[in-house]
Tab-separated table of C-alpha atoms in Angstrom:
chain	number	residue	atom	x	y	z
A	1	MET	CA	24.904	-81.392	53.624
A	2	ARG	CA	26.017	-81.058	50.038
A	3	GLY	CA	26.862	-77.410	50.860
A	4	LEU	CA	29.273	-78.321	53.968
A	5	ALA	CA	30.763	-81.249	52.025
A	6	ALA	CA	31.441	-78.908	49.050
A	7	ARG	CA	33.239	-76.611	51.464
A	8	LEU	CA	35.142	-79.392	52.971
A	9	GLN	CA	36.060	-80.718	49.743
A	10	GLN	CA	37.481	-77.333	48.624
A	11	SER	CA	39.512	-76.779	51.833
A	12	PHE	CA	40.723	-80.217	52.597
A	13	GLY	CA	42.089	-83.559	51.249
A	14	ARG	CA	40.365	-86.848	51.017
A	15	GLY	CA	41.053	-88.862	54.082
A	16	GLU	CA	41.895	-86.166	56.386
A	17	ARG	CA	40.360	-85.986	59.656
A	18	ALA	CA	37.519	-83.669	60.746
A	19	LEU	CA	36.321	-83.583	64.554
A	20	ILE	CA	32.593	-83.275	65.008
A	21	MET	CA	32.277	-81.341	68.142
A	22	LEU	CA	28.720	-80.728	68.460
A	23	ASP	CA	25.639	-81.459	70.821
A	24	ASN	CA	23.146	-84.070	69.503
A	25	GLY	CA	20.847	-82.742	66.722
A	26	ASP	CA	20.513	-81.959	63.195
A	27	ASP	CA	23.843	-80.466	62.623
A	28	TYR	CA	25.567	-83.193	63.910
A	29	VAL	CA	23.759	-85.562	61.380
A	30	VAL	CA	24.776	-83.018	58.663
A	31	SER	CA	28.100	-82.918	59.655
A	32	PHE	CA	28.897	-86.446	59.810
A	33	PHE	CA	27.205	-87.179	56.543
A	34	ALA	CA	28.956	-84.004	54.912
A	35	CYS	CA	32.406	-85.901	55.990
A	36	LEU	CA	31.437	-89.085	54.193
A	37	TYR	CA	30.137	-87.191	51.288
A	38	ALA	CA	33.559	-85.248	50.904
A	39	GLY	CA	35.592	-88.241	51.506
A	40	LEU	CA	36.984	-87.006	55.118
A	41	VAL	CA	37.265	-89.365	57.941
A	42	ALA	CA	34.756	-88.019	60.680
A	43	VAL	CA	35.996	-87.992	64.280
A	44	PRO	CA	33.010	-87.885	66.499
A	45	VAL	CA	33.912	-85.951	70.108
A	46	PHE	CA	31.926	-84.552	72.626
A	47	PRO	CA	31.739	-80.790	73.327
A	48	PRO	CA	33.750	-79.463	76.243
A	49	GLU	CA	31.803	-78.803	79.584
A	50	SER	CA	33.865	-75.781	79.842
A	51	THR	CA	37.257	-74.390	78.719
A	52	ARG	CA	39.203	-75.486	81.895
A	53	LYS	CA	42.080	-77.502	80.974
A	54	ARG	CA	40.321	-80.540	82.588
A	55	HIS	CA	37.534	-80.536	79.901
A	56	LEU	CA	39.604	-79.531	76.904
A	57	GLY	CA	42.524	-82.057	77.582
A	58	LYS	CA	40.981	-85.170	76.251
A	59	LEU	CA	39.728	-83.160	73.248
A	60	GLU	CA	43.398	-81.762	72.618
A	61	GLY	CA	44.413	-85.248	72.781
A	62	ILE	CA	41.980	-86.484	70.351
A	63	ALA	CA	42.771	-83.586	68.100
A	64	ALA	CA	46.357	-84.261	68.139
A	65	ASP	CA	46.193	-88.081	67.767
A	66	ALA	CA	43.661	-87.753	64.939
A	67	GLY	CA	45.738	-85.143	62.932
A	68	ALA	CA	42.494	-82.814	62.637
A	69	CYS	CA	42.253	-80.787	59.757
A	70	CYS	CA	39.285	-79.127	61.290
A	71	VAL	CA	36.610	-78.863	63.916
A	72	LEU	CA	33.056	-78.968	62.966
A	73	THR	CA	31.153	-77.165	65.582
A	74	HIS	CA	28.712	-74.294	66.400
A	75	ALA	CA	29.389	-70.708	66.676
A	76	ASP	CA	29.040	-70.533	70.544
A	77	ILE	CA	31.356	-73.775	70.934
A	78	LYS	CA	33.802	-72.076	68.325
A	79	ALA	CA	33.997	-69.157	70.501
A	80	SER	CA	34.612	-70.846	73.757
A	81	ILE	CA	37.371	-73.259	72.416
A	82	ALA	CA	39.042	-70.587	69.761
A	83	ALA	CA	41.713	-69.750	72.650
A	84	ALA	CA	42.614	-73.453	73.447
A	85	GLU	CA	46.073	-73.953	72.448
A	86	ALA	CA	45.658	-77.256	70.641
A	87	PHE	CA	43.069	-75.698	68.414
A	88	ALA	CA	45.057	-72.554	67.305
A	89	ASP	CA	46.132	-73.913	64.081
A	90	VAL	CA	43.109	-76.205	63.407
A	91	PRO	CA	40.297	-74.124	61.476
A	92	LEU	CA	37.287	-73.870	63.587
A	93	ILE	CA	34.092	-74.175	61.242
A	94	ALA	CA	30.730	-73.187	62.503
A	95	VAL	CA	28.411	-75.535	60.610
A	96	ASP	CA	25.195	-73.356	61.865
A	97	ALA	CA	26.496	-70.578	59.490
A	98	ILE	CA	26.858	-72.723	56.421
A	99	GLY	CA	24.500	-72.227	54.144
A	100	THR	CA	23.563	-74.206	50.891
A	101	ASP	CA	24.983	-71.878	48.403
A	102	ASP	CA	27.950	-74.163	47.533
A	103	ALA	CA	26.158	-77.083	47.127
A	104	ASP	CA	26.263	-77.280	43.581
A	105	ARG	CA	30.151	-77.210	44.072
A	106	TRP	CA	29.873	-80.776	45.684
A	107	ALA	CA	31.862	-83.511	43.718
A	108	PRO	CA	30.237	-86.891	44.690
A	109	HIS	CA	32.552	-89.430	46.365
A	110	GLN	CA	32.557	-92.968	46.005
A	111	PRO	CA	34.674	-94.324	48.870
A	112	SER	CA	36.289	-97.846	48.821
A	113	ALA	CA	35.589	-100.635	51.149
A	114	ALA	CA	38.953	-100.310	52.948
A	115	ASP	CA	38.485	-96.488	53.382
A	116	ILE	CA	38.234	-95.149	56.687
A	117	ALA	CA	34.642	-93.817	57.664
A	118	PHE	CA	35.251	-92.642	61.110
A	119	LEU	CA	37.614	-92.603	63.962
A	120	GLN	CA	35.856	-93.630	67.061
A	121	TYR	CA	37.599	-92.953	70.236
A	122	THR	CA	37.187	-94.584	73.658
A	123	SER	CA	36.153	-92.334	76.467
A	124	GLY	CA	39.512	-92.083	78.156
A	125	SER	CA	38.268	-92.840	81.637
A	126	THR	CA	40.976	-95.033	82.454
A	127	SER	CA	43.849	-93.785	80.215
A	128	ALA	CA	44.335	-91.363	77.249
A	129	PRO	CA	41.441	-91.722	74.544
A	130	LYS	CA	42.449	-94.207	71.942
A	131	GLY	CA	41.025	-94.176	68.146
A	132	VAL	CA	39.635	-97.104	66.505
A	133	MET	CA	39.528	-97.104	62.777
A	134	VAL	CA	36.132	-98.028	61.285
A	135	THR	CA	36.113	-98.742	57.560
A	136	HIS	CA	33.205	-98.740	55.293
A	137	ALA	CA	33.459	-102.428	54.952
A	138	ASN	CA	33.420	-102.602	58.669
A	139	LEU	CA	30.481	-100.244	59.145
A	140	MET	CA	28.410	-102.084	56.403
A	141	ALA	CA	29.357	-105.599	58.096
A	142	ASN	CA	28.312	-104.166	61.414
A	143	MET	CA	24.981	-102.993	60.282
A	144	ARG	CA	24.027	-106.378	58.421
A	145	ALA	CA	24.996	-108.131	61.537
A	146	ILE	CA	22.722	-105.716	63.598
A	147	GLU	CA	19.676	-106.129	61.111
A	148	GLU	CA	20.070	-109.979	61.173
A	149	GLY	CA	20.925	-110.533	64.696
A	150	LEU	CA	18.130	-108.428	65.996
A	151	SER	CA	15.593	-109.126	63.147
A	152	VAL	CA	15.371	-105.406	62.362
A	153	GLY	CA	12.893	-104.660	59.566
A	154	PRO	CA	11.648	-101.347	57.783
A	155	ASP	CA	8.788	-100.865	60.115
A	156	ASP	CA	11.044	-101.004	63.283
A	157	ILE	CA	11.035	-97.876	65.383
A	158	PHE	CA	14.276	-96.882	67.211
A	159	ALA	CA	14.965	-94.742	70.344
A	160	THR	CA	18.325	-94.044	72.034
A	161	TRP	CA	19.616	-92.091	74.955
A	162	LEU	CA	23.175	-92.154	73.875
A	163	PRO	CA	24.749	-89.187	72.078
A	164	LEU	CA	26.068	-89.512	68.565
A	165	ASN	CA	29.535	-89.159	69.653
A	166	HIS	CA	29.170	-92.600	71.178
A	167	ASP	CA	29.641	-95.508	69.038
A	168	MET	CA	26.298	-97.082	69.924
A	169	GLY	CA	24.411	-93.565	69.759
A	170	LEU	CA	26.088	-93.157	66.197
A	171	ILE	CA	25.756	-96.805	64.852
A	172	GLY	CA	22.765	-98.075	66.512
A	173	GLY	CA	20.637	-94.720	66.984
A	174	LEU	CA	21.520	-93.002	63.767
A	175	LEU	CA	23.269	-95.409	61.249
A	176	GLN	CA	21.303	-98.500	61.753
A	177	PRO	CA	17.720	-97.023	61.320
A	178	LEU	CA	18.951	-95.444	58.079
A	179	HIS	CA	20.258	-98.870	56.999
């Protein structure tokens, strides 16, 4: 995680937006937290079903709207989207090829409550996807509300079928259990 965070810090400025275009798995979790560690704004998105314009269109719109500085993905996804026009000028970083060599170069980042933690985009099923800015304060307030409202305790076990690019998958399936 710190190796990727260090690489992001060396390549991009705090507050820049990084698309996380991965399937569910360890690399998704590492990429999300690496963005937080580096001071970048995570933008969770889904990997494209194919390279057809129809499947890439929403992702291209999100990348443009968010002003993506990079796309965190896997080598196989990187190869499939490299020719997409919208990603021609955006660095595609294969996180499955990043090691821990740079971990000691990571500089701790302490976000303020008003800093944006991530941008959550709507599905775009009825119109173009729209982004919602989630600050660190918003996220922590949500974590506390879920904890209190559902009487979440340290021995509770969580399960979800929702993908990590979905707000309930990310917040309820990953972040709440960690909280």
